Amino acid sequence: MSDLERRYLRLIRIFYPAGYRDTRGTEIADTYLALCPPDRRWPSVADVADVAGGGLQQRLRAVGATGIGPGVWLAATLALVTATALAGGWAMLEVNPWTTAWFGFEQHGMSVSLGLGAWAAWLLAAVVYVVAPGRWTRLAIVLALVLTVAVVPLAAVVDRPRPPLFVLLAQVCLGFVALGVPGRPPSWIRLLPVTGAAAALPVAATVARNGGDVLPVYYGWPAGQVLPGAGMALLFVTLLVGVRLAARNDLRGAWALLVLLCPIGMLWLHPLAEEFAVSFYGGGPNADGTTLATAAIIVAVSAAIVMAVAVLVHRRVTFTQAAVEGRTSADSLTSDSAKR
């Protein structure tokens, strides 16, 4: 067994449920090995993301959440549109001449923060989604996630400005959901992230130009207003799509809403932290690291609990329906036999 095969099997053991990997783990590893160039020694980032996605699908199937897949695809598409729209807005805010003048960067020889590289990576992911959906898009999203996370330690090392943590955390949360984008969407869906980013550019330019003295710190006023607004827009669109699908007995919208609960909560992280600062500490509505961390933990744990409860309820309902259908079928066979 080669080192590369051993590493693929280790990934499969991490991400796939035990029963499935015992029966098909070697077959899955052989498939990846057949597609690898002969000189590769480590699984590529795209392959790691692919194994993780396949393992998640099998784990959901194992607990009876078979209907969640289409909901994840819908949630991932909406998350990618939101993430790229925000990235387009933040990028315009950084390079806009009115912004750099008000923030005083020109006086210190700086025109942009380190966040611009991350925003450029998200815009690149939107373009890749148009021309190469699927594996290459997931790889571009992984790259954008890595750069977004790397902004924090890199800013500390080189002593350069960066976006606030609550801005980066919301972007990362959206990005993780966006990793579930479908591999072969219709062309009009592939254009949505690019369209959202393009629409955000003039809005951000107008905010920067007309902000005046209400922009006291970098990202301060825009982030506090834009992120909750983006969260409300994401919630509204998801509910609207969900209601329309539910009218056709399609539960994709409900699953998508459950998947997006954590990103929506992270978009509201700063207002929530301000409320915690007042309620728990008796001070003014000034969100610091402690209140932001508290709010983030509460949002993440609450979203995970709601999703787990929904999966368990769905599994119970599915098994109950299967039992009722089996009992009805058995009664029907017994009745037919008695008539004969």
Short mmCIF file of C-alpha atoms in Angstrom, two decimals:
data_model
loop_
_atom_site.label_atom_id
_atom_site.label_comp_id
_atom_site.label_asym_id
_atom_site.label_seq_id
_atom_site.Cartn_x
_atom_site.Cartn_y
_atom_site.Cartn_z
CA MET A 1 0.00 0.00 0.00
CA SER A 2 1.42 3.38 -1.01
CA ASP A 3 1.61 6.40 1.27
CA LEU A 4 -0.93 8.24 -0.91
CA GLU A 5 -3.43 5.38 -0.68
CA ARG A 6 -2.95 5.22 3.08
CA ARG A 7 -3.67 8.94 3.34
CA TYR A 8 -6.84 8.65 1.28
CA LEU A 9 -8.03 5.78 3.44
CA ARG A 10 -7.31 7.85 6.54
CA LEU A 11 -9.46 10.68 5.15
CA ILE A 12 -12.24 8.20 4.40
CA ARG A 13 -12.07 6.86 7.96
CA ILE A 14 -12.39 10.39 9.31
CA PHE A 15 -15.34 11.53 7.21
CA TYR A 16 -17.38 8.43 6.31
CA PRO A 17 -19.55 6.39 8.71
CA ALA A 18 -18.11 3.04 9.78
CA GLY A 19 -20.48 0.73 7.92
CA TYR A 20 -20.14 2.53 4.61
CA ARG A 21 -16.36 2.89 4.70
CA ASP A 22 -15.91 -0.78 5.64
CA THR A 23 -17.75 -1.90 2.51
CA ARG A 24 -16.75 0.78 0.02
CA GLY A 25 -13.75 2.60 1.50
CA THR A 26 -11.19 0.82 -0.67
CA GLU A 27 -13.28 1.42 -3.78
CA ILE A 28 -13.53 5.15 -3.03
CA ALA A 29 -9.77 5.40 -2.44
CA ASP A 30 -9.05 3.54 -5.68
CA THR A 31 -11.22 6.02 -7.59
CA TYR A 32 -9.22 8.98 -6.29
CA LEU A 33 -5.92 7.21 -6.91
CA ALA A 34 -6.88 6.52 -10.52
CA LEU A 35 -7.45 10.25 -11.09
CA CYS A 36 -4.19 11.38 -9.42
CA PRO A 37 -1.00 12.16 -11.36
CA PRO A 38 1.73 9.56 -10.73
CA ASP A 39 4.00 11.92 -8.77
CA ARG A 40 1.42 13.07 -6.20
CA ARG A 41 2.19 12.25 -2.57
CA TRP A 42 -0.67 14.01 -0.72
CA PRO A 43 -4.40 14.32 -1.47
CA SER A 44 -5.23 17.64 -3.11
CA VAL A 45 -7.34 20.25 -1.32
CA ALA A 46 -10.15 19.61 -3.79
CA ASP A 47 -10.05 15.88 -3.03
CA VAL A 48 -10.17 16.53 0.72
CA ALA A 49 -13.22 18.76 0.24
CA ASP A 50 -14.78 16.12 -2.01
CA VAL A 51 -14.24 13.33 0.54
CA ALA A 52 -15.63 15.53 3.31
CA GLY A 53 -18.75 16.32 1.28
CA GLY A 54 -19.34 12.69 0.36
CA GLY A 55 -18.84 11.59 3.95
CA LEU A 56 -21.29 14.18 5.22
CA GLN A 57 -23.93 12.98 2.75
CA GLN A 58 -23.49 9.37 3.89
CA ARG A 59 -23.66 10.34 7.57
CA LEU A 60 -26.89 12.25 6.96
CA ARG A 61 -28.28 9.30 5.04
CA ALA A 62 -27.31 7.00 7.92
CA VAL A 63 -29.41 8.99 10.41
CA GLY A 64 -32.41 9.16 8.10
CA ALA A 65 -31.92 12.73 6.85
CA THR A 66 -32.06 11.69 3.21
CA GLY A 67 -33.99 14.78 2.12
CA ILE A 68 -31.46 17.27 3.39
CA GLY A 69 -29.14 17.12 0.36
CA PRO A 70 -31.22 19.33 -1.98
CA GLY A 71 -31.76 21.73 0.92
CA VAL A 72 -27.99 21.98 1.46
CA TRP A 73 -27.50 22.76 -2.25
CA LEU A 74 -30.07 25.55 -2.04
CA ALA A 75 -28.55 26.92 1.18
CA ALA A 76 -25.05 26.77 -0.31
CA THR A 77 -26.13 28.72 -3.38
CA LEU A 78 -27.75 31.44 -1.25
CA ALA A 79 -24.70 31.54 1.04
CA LEU A 80 -22.31 31.94 -1.89
CA VAL A 81 -24.42 34.76 -3.34
CA THR A 82 -24.42 36.53 0.04
CA ALA A 83 -20.69 36.00 0.61
CA THR A 84 -19.67 37.30 -2.81
CA ALA A 85 -22.04 40.28 -2.59
CA LEU A 86 -20.52 41.24 0.76
CA ALA A 87 -17.02 40.73 -0.62
CA GLY A 88 -17.79 43.02 -3.56
CA GLY A 89 -19.11 45.69 -1.20
CA TRP A 90 -16.15 45.49 1.18
CA ALA A 91 -13.67 45.55 -1.69
CA MET A 92 -15.24 48.69 -3.12
CA LEU A 93 -15.24 50.26 0.34
CA GLU A 94 -11.51 49.61 0.66
CA VAL A 95 -10.36 50.93 -2.72
CA ASN A 96 -12.77 53.87 -2.81
CA PRO A 97 -10.81 57.15 -2.58
CA TRP A 98 -13.31 58.76 -0.18
CA THR A 99 -12.92 55.83 2.21
CA THR A 100 -9.13 55.95 2.30
CA ALA A 101 -9.18 59.69 2.89
CA TRP A 102 -11.66 59.53 5.79
CA PHE A 103 -9.93 56.58 7.44
CA GLY A 104 -6.62 58.42 7.31
CA PHE A 105 -4.76 55.58 5.59
CA GLU A 106 -3.16 57.94 3.08
CA GLN A 107 -1.45 59.79 5.89
CA HIS A 108 0.19 56.54 7.03
CA GLY A 109 1.15 55.30 3.58
CA MET A 110 -1.64 52.71 3.53
CA SER A 111 -4.54 52.62 1.09
CA VAL A 112 -6.20 49.31 1.90
CA SER A 113 -6.35 46.70 4.64
CA LEU A 114 -5.29 43.07 4.43
CA GLY A 115 -8.93 42.17 3.94
CA LEU A 116 -8.76 43.20 0.29
CA GLY A 117 -6.91 40.00 -0.62
CA ALA A 118 -9.64 37.89 0.97
CA TRP A 119 -12.39 39.84 -0.79
CA ALA A 120 -10.60 39.40 -4.11
CA ALA A 121 -10.49 35.64 -3.48
CA TRP A 122 -14.26 35.56 -2.88
CA LEU A 123 -14.87 37.47 -6.10
CA LEU A 124 -12.62 34.98 -7.89
CA ALA A 125 -14.76 32.14 -6.48
CA ALA A 126 -17.85 33.78 -8.01
CA VAL A 127 -16.14 33.88 -11.41
CA VAL A 128 -14.97 30.27 -11.10
CA TYR A 129 -18.53 29.21 -10.29
CA VAL A 130 -19.62 30.58 -13.67
CA VAL A 131 -16.98 28.82 -15.77
CA ALA A 132 -16.16 25.70 -13.71
CA PRO A 133 -18.83 24.73 -11.17
CA GLY A 134 -18.19 21.74 -8.96
CA ARG A 135 -14.70 20.74 -7.92
CA TRP A 136 -12.89 23.90 -9.05
CA THR A 137 -15.49 26.10 -7.41
CA ARG A 138 -15.11 24.28 -4.10
CA LEU A 139 -11.33 24.66 -4.38
CA ALA A 140 -11.75 28.42 -4.98
CA ILE A 141 -14.04 28.67 -1.94
CA VAL A 142 -11.49 26.79 0.19
CA LEU A 143 -8.81 29.25 -0.96
CA ALA A 144 -11.06 32.19 -0.04
CA LEU A 145 -11.73 30.65 3.38
CA VAL A 146 -8.04 30.13 4.05
CA LEU A 147 -7.19 33.71 3.10
CA THR A 148 -10.06 35.07 5.20
CA VAL A 149 -8.89 33.20 8.28
CA ALA A 150 -5.23 34.10 7.61
CA VAL A 151 -6.04 37.82 7.71
CA VAL A 152 -6.14 37.84 11.53
CA PRO A 153 -2.66 36.42 12.34
CA LEU A 154 -1.09 38.10 9.33
CA ALA A 155 -2.35 41.53 10.42
CA ALA A 156 -0.82 41.01 13.85
CA VAL A 157 2.53 40.04 12.34
CA VAL A 158 2.88 42.83 9.78
CA ASP A 159 1.00 45.47 11.83
CA ARG A 160 -1.52 46.35 9.14
CA PRO A 161 -5.24 47.13 9.49
CA ARG A 162 -7.79 44.37 8.92
CA PRO A 163 -11.58 43.99 8.93
CA PRO A 164 -13.17 43.39 12.36
CA LEU A 165 -13.46 39.83 13.62
CA PHE A 166 -17.26 39.79 13.38
CA VAL A 167 -17.02 40.69 9.67
CA LEU A 168 -14.52 37.89 9.01
CA LEU A 169 -16.44 35.37 11.12
CA ALA A 170 -19.67 35.97 9.21
CA GLN A 171 -17.78 35.54 5.92
CA VAL A 172 -16.19 32.29 7.07
CA CYS A 173 -19.52 30.87 8.22
CA LEU A 174 -21.13 31.70 4.88
CA GLY A 175 -18.15 30.15 3.11
CA PHE A 176 -18.42 26.83 4.93
CA VAL A 177 -22.05 26.52 3.87
CA ALA A 178 -21.14 27.60 0.32
CA LEU A 179 -18.88 24.54 0.02
CA GLY A 180 -22.06 22.54 -0.62
CA VAL A 181 -22.84 24.27 -3.94
CA PRO A 182 -24.20 21.84 -6.55
CA GLY A 183 -21.78 20.63 -9.19
CA ARG A 184 -24.04 21.10 -12.24
CA PRO A 185 -26.44 23.98 -11.65
CA PRO A 186 -28.33 25.75 -14.44
CA SER A 187 -26.47 28.62 -16.09
CA TRP A 188 -28.72 31.30 -14.55
CA ILE A 189 -27.91 30.02 -11.06
CA ARG A 190 -24.18 30.12 -11.79
CA LEU A 191 -24.52 33.82 -12.64
CA LEU A 192 -26.17 34.75 -9.32
CA PRO A 193 -22.96 35.23 -7.24
CA VAL A 194 -21.37 37.43 -9.92
CA THR A 195 -24.60 39.41 -10.24
CA GLY A 196 -24.80 39.91 -6.48
CA ALA A 197 -21.21 41.10 -6.27
CA ALA A 198 -21.70 43.50 -9.19
CA ALA A 199 -24.86 44.92 -7.60
CA ALA A 200 -23.01 45.56 -4.33
CA LEU A 201 -20.28 47.69 -5.93
CA PRO A 202 -22.30 50.88 -6.62
CA VAL A 203 -24.07 50.56 -3.25
CA ALA A 204 -20.76 50.43 -1.40
CA ALA A 205 -19.38 53.33 -3.42
CA THR A 206 -22.43 55.43 -2.50
CA VAL A 207 -22.05 54.54 1.19
CA ALA A 208 -18.39 55.53 1.18
CA ARG A 209 -19.03 58.78 -0.69
CA ASN A 210 -21.98 59.95 1.41
CA GLY A 211 -20.89 58.59 4.78
CA GLY A 212 -19.08 61.74 5.85
CA ASP A 213 -18.20 61.85 9.52
CA VAL A 214 -20.29 58.79 10.38
CA LEU A 215 -17.36 56.58 9.35
CA PRO A 216 -15.18 57.05 12.44
CA VAL A 217 -13.35 53.72 12.25
CA TYR A 218 -12.53 51.19 9.60
CA TYR A 219 -15.70 49.27 8.61
CA GLY A 220 -17.34 50.64 11.76
CA TRP A 221 -20.62 52.12 10.59
CA PRO A 222 -21.05 50.15 7.33
CA ALA A 223 -20.44 46.78 8.99
CA GLY A 224 -22.83 47.48 11.84
CA GLN A 225 -25.59 48.32 9.36
CA VAL A 226 -24.84 46.12 6.36
CA LEU A 227 -24.32 42.74 8.03
CA PRO A 228 -27.68 42.64 9.89
CA GLY A 229 -29.34 43.90 6.71
CA ALA A 230 -27.70 41.09 4.75
CA GLY A 231 -28.89 38.63 7.38
CA MET A 232 -32.46 39.88 7.08
CA ALA A 233 -32.29 39.71 3.28
CA LEU A 234 -30.92 36.16 3.40
CA LEU A 235 -33.66 35.12 5.83
CA PHE A 236 -36.39 36.74 3.73
CA VAL A 237 -35.22 35.17 0.46
CA THR A 238 -34.88 31.73 2.08
CA LEU A 239 -38.38 31.97 3.56
CA LEU A 240 -39.81 33.19 0.25
CA VAL A 241 -38.22 30.33 -1.69
CA GLY A 242 -39.20 27.87 1.04
CA VAL A 243 -42.87 28.88 0.99
CA ARG A 244 -42.98 28.58 -2.78
CA LEU A 245 -41.40 25.12 -2.67
CA ALA A 246 -43.60 24.00 0.23
CA ALA A 247 -46.66 24.75 -1.90
CA ARG A 248 -45.44 21.87 -4.11
CA ASN A 249 -44.74 19.60 -1.10
CA ASP A 250 -41.01 20.26 -1.50
CA LEU A 251 -39.13 20.67 1.81
CA ARG A 252 -35.87 21.95 0.35
CA GLY A 253 -36.60 25.45 1.63
CA ALA A 254 -37.13 24.23 5.20
CA TRP A 255 -33.82 22.34 5.20
CA ALA A 256 -32.07 25.32 3.62
CA LEU A 257 -33.37 27.59 6.38
CA LEU A 258 -32.08 25.20 9.04
CA VAL A 259 -28.65 25.07 7.40
CA LEU A 260 -28.53 28.87 7.12
CA LEU A 261 -29.50 29.55 10.74
CA CYS A 262 -25.86 29.77 11.83
CA PRO A 263 -24.72 32.12 9.01
CA ILE A 264 -27.77 34.34 9.55
CA GLY A 265 -26.99 34.46 13.27
CA MET A 266 -23.35 35.35 12.56
CA LEU A 267 -24.48 38.21 10.33
CA TRP A 268 -26.35 39.52 13.39
CA LEU A 269 -23.38 38.86 15.68
CA HIS A 270 -22.45 42.47 16.43
CA PRO A 271 -25.98 43.61 17.49
CA LEU A 272 -26.33 40.43 19.57
CA ALA A 273 -23.00 41.10 21.28
CA GLU A 274 -24.11 44.66 22.06
CA GLU A 275 -27.27 43.29 23.68
CA PHE A 276 -25.21 40.87 25.74
CA ALA A 277 -22.93 43.71 26.84
CA VAL A 278 -25.95 45.54 28.24
CA SER A 279 -27.80 42.51 29.65
CA PHE A 280 -24.93 40.52 31.14
CA TYR A 281 -22.42 43.19 32.10
CA GLY A 282 -24.62 46.20 32.74
CA GLY A 283 -22.52 48.48 30.58
CA GLY A 284 -23.12 50.37 27.38
CA PRO A 285 -23.74 48.67 24.05
CA ASN A 286 -20.04 48.25 23.28
CA ALA A 287 -19.23 44.82 21.87
CA ASP A 288 -15.78 43.59 22.89
CA GLY A 289 -13.99 40.30 22.35
CA THR A 290 -15.75 38.61 25.27
CA THR A 291 -19.28 39.52 24.23
CA LEU A 292 -18.55 38.70 20.57
CA ALA A 293 -17.21 35.27 21.55
CA THR A 294 -20.23 34.68 23.82
CA ALA A 295 -22.65 35.64 21.07
CA ALA A 296 -20.83 33.47 18.49
CA ILE A 297 -20.91 30.41 20.77
CA ILE A 298 -24.60 30.89 21.54
CA VAL A 299 -25.45 31.25 17.85
CA ALA A 300 -23.42 28.19 16.82
CA VAL A 301 -24.72 25.95 19.61
CA SER A 302 -28.34 27.04 19.12
CA ALA A 303 -28.18 26.41 15.36
CA ALA A 304 -26.61 22.97 15.93
CA ILE A 305 -29.29 22.01 18.47
CA VAL A 306 -32.12 23.11 16.18
CA MET A 307 -30.63 21.17 13.26
CA ALA A 308 -30.11 18.03 15.39
CA VAL A 309 -33.69 18.15 16.66
CA ALA A 310 -35.01 18.62 13.12
CA VAL A 311 -32.98 15.63 11.85
CA LEU A 312 -34.23 13.42 14.71
CA VAL A 313 -37.84 14.46 14.14
CA HIS A 314 -37.50 13.86 10.41
CA ARG A 315 -35.99 10.45 11.03
CA ARG A 316 -38.78 9.48 13.42
CA VAL A 317 -41.48 10.65 11.01
CA THR A 318 -39.83 8.81 8.11
CA PHE A 319 -39.56 5.55 10.03
CA THR A 320 -43.14 5.87 11.29
CA GLN A 321 -44.44 6.43 7.77
CA ALA A 322 -42.44 3.43 6.51
CA ALA A 323 -43.87 1.26 9.29
CA VAL A 324 -47.43 2.41 8.55
CA GLU A 325 -46.99 1.76 4.83
CA GLY A 326 -45.54 -1.69 5.54
CA ARG A 327 -48.42 -2.52 7.87
CA THR A 328 -50.96 -1.32 5.32
CA SER A 329 -49.32 -3.41 2.61
CA ALA A 330 -49.34 -6.51 4.85
CA ASP A 331 -53.03 -5.97 5.70
CA SER A 332 -53.82 -5.63 2.02
CA LEU A 333 -52.05 -8.90 1.20
CA THR A 334 -53.88 -10.67 4.06
CA SER A 335 -57.22 -9.36 2.83
CA ASP A 336 -56.52 -10.53 -0.71
CA SER A 337 -55.57 -13.97 0.55
CA ALA A 338 -58.75 -14.25 2.61
CA LYS A 339 -60.90 -13.37 -0.41
CA ARG A 340 -59.29 -16.14 -2.41
#
